[in-house]
CSV table of C-alpha atoms in Angstrom, one decimal:
chain,number,residue,atom,x,y,z
A,1,GLU,CA,-11.7,-63.3,-47.5
A,2,VAL,CA,-13.5,-60.4,-45.9
A,3,GLN,CA,-14.4,-61.1,-42.3
A,4,LEU,CA,-16.0,-59.1,-39.5
A,5,VAL,CA,-15.6,-60.8,-36.1
A,6,GLN,CA,-17.6,-59.4,-33.2
A,7,SER,CA,-16.9,-59.6,-29.4
A,8,GLY,CA,-18.9,-62.1,-27.3
A,9,ALA,CA,-22.2,-62.0,-25.6
A,10,GLU,CA,-22.6,-59.6,-22.7
A,11,VAL,CA,-24.9,-59.6,-19.6
A,12,LYS,CA,-25.1,-56.2,-17.9
A,13,LYS,CA,-27.2,-54.4,-15.3
A,14,PRO,CA,-29.2,-51.2,-16.0
A,15,GLY,CA,-27.0,-48.2,-15.6
A,16,GLU,CA,-23.7,-50.0,-16.4
A,17,SER,CA,-21.5,-49.0,-19.3
A,18,LEU,CA,-20.5,-51.3,-22.2
A,19,LYS,CA,-18.3,-51.3,-25.3
A,20,ILE,CA,-18.6,-54.0,-27.9
A,21,SER,CA,-16.2,-54.5,-30.8
A,22,CYS,CA,-16.0,-55.5,-34.5
A,23,LYS,CA,-12.7,-56.5,-36.0
A,24,GLY,CA,-12.3,-56.4,-39.7
A,25,SER,CA,-9.9,-58.4,-41.8
A,26,GLY,CA,-9.3,-59.4,-45.4
A,27,TYR,CA,-9.7,-55.9,-46.8
A,28,SER,CA,-8.5,-52.3,-46.4
A,29,PHE,CA,-10.3,-51.5,-43.1
A,30,THR,CA,-9.7,-47.7,-43.5
A,31,SER,CA,-11.4,-47.6,-47.0
A,32,TYR,CA,-14.9,-48.7,-46.1
A,33,TRP,CA,-17.6,-47.5,-43.8
A,34,ILE,CA,-18.6,-49.8,-40.9
A,35,GLY,CA,-22.2,-49.7,-39.8
A,36,TRP,CA,-24.0,-50.9,-36.7
A,37,VAL,CA,-27.5,-52.5,-36.8
A,38,ARG,CA,-29.8,-53.4,-33.9
A,39,GLN,CA,-32.2,-56.2,-33.8
A,40,MET,CA,-34.4,-56.4,-30.8
A,41,PRO,CA,-35.9,-59.8,-29.8
A,42,GLY,CA,-38.3,-61.0,-32.5
A,43,LYS,CA,-38.1,-57.6,-34.4
A,44,GLY,CA,-36.6,-56.2,-37.5
A,45,LEU,CA,-33.4,-54.5,-38.4
A,46,GLU,CA,-32.7,-50.9,-37.3
A,47,TRP,CA,-29.7,-49.0,-38.6
A,48,MET,CA,-27.9,-47.2,-35.8
A,49,GLY,CA,-25.0,-45.4,-37.5
A,50,ILE,CA,-21.7,-45.6,-39.4
A,51,ILE,CA,-18.1,-44.7,-39.1
A,52,TYR,CA,-15.4,-44.3,-41.7
A,53,PRO,CA,-12.3,-45.6,-40.0
A,54,GLY,CA,-10.0,-43.7,-42.4
A,55,ASP,CA,-10.9,-40.3,-40.9
A,56,SER,CA,-13.4,-41.3,-38.1
A,57,ASP,CA,-16.2,-39.5,-39.9
A,58,THR,CA,-19.3,-40.7,-38.0
A,59,ARG,CA,-23.0,-40.4,-38.7
A,60,TYR,CA,-26.0,-41.5,-36.6
A,61,SER,CA,-29.6,-42.4,-37.2
A,62,PRO,CA,-31.8,-39.8,-35.5
A,63,SER,CA,-33.2,-42.6,-33.4
A,64,PHE,CA,-29.8,-43.4,-31.9
A,65,GLN,CA,-28.1,-40.0,-31.8
A,66,GLY,CA,-27.0,-39.3,-28.2
A,67,GLN,CA,-27.9,-42.8,-27.1
A,68,VAL,CA,-24.7,-44.6,-28.3
A,69,THR,CA,-21.2,-43.7,-29.4
A,70,ILE,CA,-19.5,-45.3,-32.5
A,71,SER,CA,-15.7,-45.2,-32.7
A,72,ALA,CA,-12.9,-47.0,-34.4
A,73,ASP,CA,-9.2,-47.8,-33.9
A,74,LYS,CA,-7.7,-48.1,-37.4
A,75,SER,CA,-4.4,-49.4,-36.0
A,76,ILE,CA,-6.1,-52.6,-35.0
A,77,SER,CA,-8.9,-52.6,-37.6
A,78,THR,CA,-11.6,-52.5,-35.0
A,79,ALA,CA,-14.8,-50.6,-34.7
A,80,TYR,CA,-16.7,-50.1,-31.5
A,81,LEU,CA,-20.2,-49.4,-30.2
A,82,GLN,CA,-20.6,-48.2,-26.7
A,83,TRP,CA,-23.2,-47.2,-24.1
A,84,SER,CA,-22.5,-45.0,-21.0
A,85,SER,CA,-25.6,-46.1,-19.2
A,86,LEU,CA,-27.5,-49.2,-20.4
A,87,LYS,CA,-31.3,-49.6,-20.1
A,88,ALA,CA,-33.3,-52.8,-20.2
A,89,SER,CA,-34.6,-51.7,-23.6
A,90,ASP,CA,-31.0,-51.9,-25.0
A,91,THR,CA,-31.4,-55.7,-24.9
A,92,ALA,CA,-30.9,-56.9,-28.5
A,93,MET,CA,-28.6,-58.5,-31.0
A,94,TYR,CA,-26.1,-55.9,-32.5
A,95,TYR,CA,-24.5,-56.5,-35.8
A,96,CYS,CA,-21.7,-54.7,-37.5
A,97,ALA,CA,-21.5,-54.7,-41.2
A,98,ARG,CA,-19.3,-53.2,-43.9
A,99,GLN,CA,-21.3,-50.5,-45.7
A,100,TRP,CA,-20.2,-50.0,-49.3
A,101,ASN,CA,-20.2,-46.3,-50.3
A,102,LEU,CA,-23.2,-45.6,-48.0
A,103,ARG,CA,-25.4,-47.8,-50.3
A,104,TYR,CA,-25.5,-51.4,-49.0
A,105,LEU,CA,-24.2,-53.6,-46.3
A,106,ASP,CA,-22.2,-56.3,-48.0
A,107,TYR,CA,-20.4,-58.2,-45.2
A,108,TRP,CA,-21.9,-58.8,-41.7
A,109,GLY,CA,-20.4,-59.8,-38.4
A,110,GLN,CA,-21.9,-62.7,-36.5
A,111,GLY,CA,-23.7,-60.5,-34.0
A,112,THR,CA,-23.2,-59.6,-30.3
A,113,LEU,CA,-26.1,-60.4,-28.0
A,114,VAL,CA,-26.4,-57.8,-25.3
A,115,THR,CA,-28.7,-58.6,-22.3
A,116,VAL,CA,-29.5,-55.9,-19.8
A,117,SER,CA,-31.3,-57.1,-16.7
A,118,SER,CA,-31.4,-56.4,-13.1
B,1,GLN,CA,-43.4,-48.3,-37.7
B,2,SER,CA,-40.8,-48.8,-40.4
B,3,VAL,CA,-40.1,-46.1,-43.0
B,4,LEU,CA,-40.3,-48.8,-45.7
B,5,THR,CA,-43.4,-51.0,-45.9
B,6,GLN,CA,-43.2,-54.7,-46.6
B,7,PRO,CA,-45.9,-57.4,-46.2
B,8,PRO,CA,-45.4,-59.2,-42.9
B,9,SER,CA,-45.5,-62.6,-44.6
B,10,VAL,CA,-45.7,-64.5,-47.9
B,11,SER,CA,-46.0,-68.1,-48.7
B,12,ALA,CA,-45.7,-70.4,-51.6
B,13,ALA,CA,-45.1,-74.1,-52.5
B,14,PRO,CA,-41.7,-75.5,-53.4
B,15,GLY,CA,-40.8,-74.8,-57.0
B,16,GLN,CA,-43.2,-71.9,-57.2
B,17,LYS,CA,-42.4,-68.1,-57.5
B,18,VAL,CA,-42.9,-65.4,-54.9
B,19,THR,CA,-42.5,-61.7,-54.9
B,20,ILE,CA,-42.0,-59.4,-51.9
B,21,SER,CA,-42.8,-55.7,-52.2
B,22,CYS,CA,-41.1,-52.7,-50.5
B,23,SER,CA,-42.8,-49.4,-50.6
B,24,GLY,CA,-41.2,-46.0,-49.7
B,25,SER,CA,-41.1,-42.4,-50.8
B,26,SER,CA,-39.2,-39.9,-52.9
B,27,SER,CA,-36.7,-39.3,-50.0
B,28,ASN,CA,-35.7,-42.9,-49.9
B,29,ILE,CA,-36.5,-45.5,-52.6
B,30,GLY,CA,-37.5,-42.9,-55.2
B,31,ASN,CA,-34.0,-41.4,-55.3
B,32,ASN,CA,-31.6,-44.0,-54.0
B,33,TYR,CA,-30.5,-47.6,-54.6
B,34,VAL,CA,-32.4,-50.5,-52.9
B,35,SER,CA,-30.8,-53.5,-51.4
B,36,TRP,CA,-32.3,-56.8,-50.1
B,37,TYR,CA,-31.1,-59.0,-47.2
B,38,GLN,CA,-31.9,-62.6,-46.3
B,39,GLN,CA,-31.9,-63.6,-42.6
B,40,LEU,CA,-32.1,-67.3,-42.0
B,41,PRO,CA,-33.3,-68.3,-38.6
B,42,GLY,CA,-30.7,-67.7,-35.9
B,43,THR,CA,-28.1,-66.2,-38.3
B,44,ALA,CA,-26.9,-62.8,-39.4
B,45,PRO,CA,-28.4,-61.1,-42.4
B,46,LYS,CA,-26.8,-61.7,-45.8
B,47,LEU,CA,-26.8,-59.3,-48.8
B,48,LEU,CA,-29.0,-60.8,-51.5
B,49,ILE,CA,-29.5,-57.9,-54.0
B,50,TYR,CA,-27.7,-54.5,-54.2
B,51,ASP,CA,-28.2,-51.4,-56.4
B,52,ASN,CA,-31.8,-52.4,-57.1
B,53,ASN,CA,-31.1,-55.5,-59.2
B,54,LYS,CA,-27.5,-56.7,-58.9
B,55,ARG,CA,-26.6,-60.0,-57.2
B,56,PRO,CA,-23.4,-60.5,-55.2
B,57,SER,CA,-21.1,-63.3,-56.2
B,58,GLY,CA,-22.6,-66.6,-55.0
B,59,ILE,CA,-26.2,-65.6,-55.0
B,60,PRO,CA,-28.2,-67.7,-57.5
B,61,ASP,CA,-30.1,-66.1,-60.3
B,62,ARG,CA,-33.3,-67.5,-58.7
B,63,PHE,CA,-33.2,-64.2,-56.8
B,64,SER,CA,-33.9,-61.0,-58.6
B,65,GLY,CA,-34.7,-57.4,-57.8
B,66,SER,CA,-36.4,-54.5,-59.5
B,67,LYS,CA,-37.4,-50.9,-58.7
B,68,SER,CA,-40.0,-48.6,-60.1
B,69,GLY,CA,-40.7,-45.1,-58.7
B,70,THR,CA,-40.9,-45.4,-55.0
B,71,SER,CA,-41.4,-49.2,-54.8
B,72,ALA,CA,-39.1,-52.1,-55.1
B,73,THR,CA,-39.7,-55.8,-55.5
B,74,LEU,CA,-37.7,-59.0,-54.7
B,75,GLY,CA,-38.5,-62.0,-56.7
B,76,ILE,CA,-37.6,-65.6,-55.9
B,77,THR,CA,-38.2,-68.4,-58.4
B,78,GLY,CA,-37.9,-72.2,-58.0
B,79,LEU,CA,-38.6,-71.9,-54.2
B,80,GLN,CA,-36.7,-74.3,-52.0
B,81,THR,CA,-37.4,-75.1,-48.3
B,82,GLY,CA,-34.0,-73.6,-47.6
B,83,ASP,CA,-35.3,-70.2,-48.7
B,84,GLU,CA,-37.5,-70.0,-45.6
B,85,ALA,CA,-36.2,-66.8,-43.9
B,86,ASP,CA,-36.9,-63.2,-43.2
B,87,TYR,CA,-36.3,-60.8,-46.0
B,88,TYR,CA,-35.6,-57.1,-45.6
B,89,CYS,CA,-35.3,-54.2,-48.0
B,90,GLY,CA,-33.1,-51.3,-47.3
B,91,THR,CA,-32.1,-48.0,-48.8
B,92,TRP,CA,-30.6,-44.6,-48.0
B,93,ASP,CA,-33.0,-41.9,-46.8
B,94,SER,CA,-31.9,-38.5,-48.1
B,95,SER,CA,-34.1,-36.5,-45.6
B,96,LEU,CA,-32.6,-33.8,-43.3
B,97,SER,CA,-30.9,-36.4,-41.2
B,98,ALA,CA,-29.7,-38.8,-43.9
B,99,HIS,CA,-29.5,-42.4,-42.8
B,100,VAL,CA,-30.2,-46.0,-43.8
B,101,VAL,CA,-33.8,-47.2,-43.5
B,102,PHE,CA,-35.1,-50.8,-43.6
B,103,GLY,CA,-38.4,-52.3,-44.2
B,104,GLY,CA,-40.1,-54.2,-41.3
B,105,GLY,CA,-39.2,-57.5,-42.9
B,106,THR,CA,-41.2,-60.3,-44.6
B,107,LYS,CA,-41.3,-63.8,-43.3
B,108,LEU,CA,-41.3,-66.3,-46.3
B,109,THR,CA,-42.8,-69.7,-45.7
B,110,VAL,CA,-42.3,-72.4,-48.2
B,111,LEU,CA,-45.2,-74.7,-47.7
């Protein structure tokens, strides 16, 4: 069974750094893209970027380029999303999802709620 | 402002049929496959339709998808109260900075 399990909720202060994770199991982690999707409170889905764990090829949405860093450690089947300096506007639910051949997101993690507040 | 345009809300009675539209352009829907996602309240999105009209295993045939030109449509027949959710269309955008784009989402109310 394909599963993506994300790390737990985080509460941070503006300016702090953060790295959240997404662990894949039940499939060949290095053979599928992993994408990250943001959902701000009461809003829709926004695609942030993707990584191919097999060779770490990474692509970002123009809206998120330079704002976050996506990485992966294929030895432990885990993808990451990180911020170097959080802002209050980063408060959102973040989902990872397996992206099939750049076409669709077929399996989703349960989401990680990030709250940034002073 | 989302790249793909969906109606904010639709509603219908149990047992009825509803359609949700998704409008884009030649750089996205017009030249790429469309997928649809269902997000039940408080849960993660779930893939409902991929490659314009294919259903993943376990998705009932009450759900269907179609695409014509730069628009796509999700159809749901035999509406159930459990279908109340937000529905999103998505596709690849082949513009200079290629990336996935979603519609703004449509809230389905089953009256």
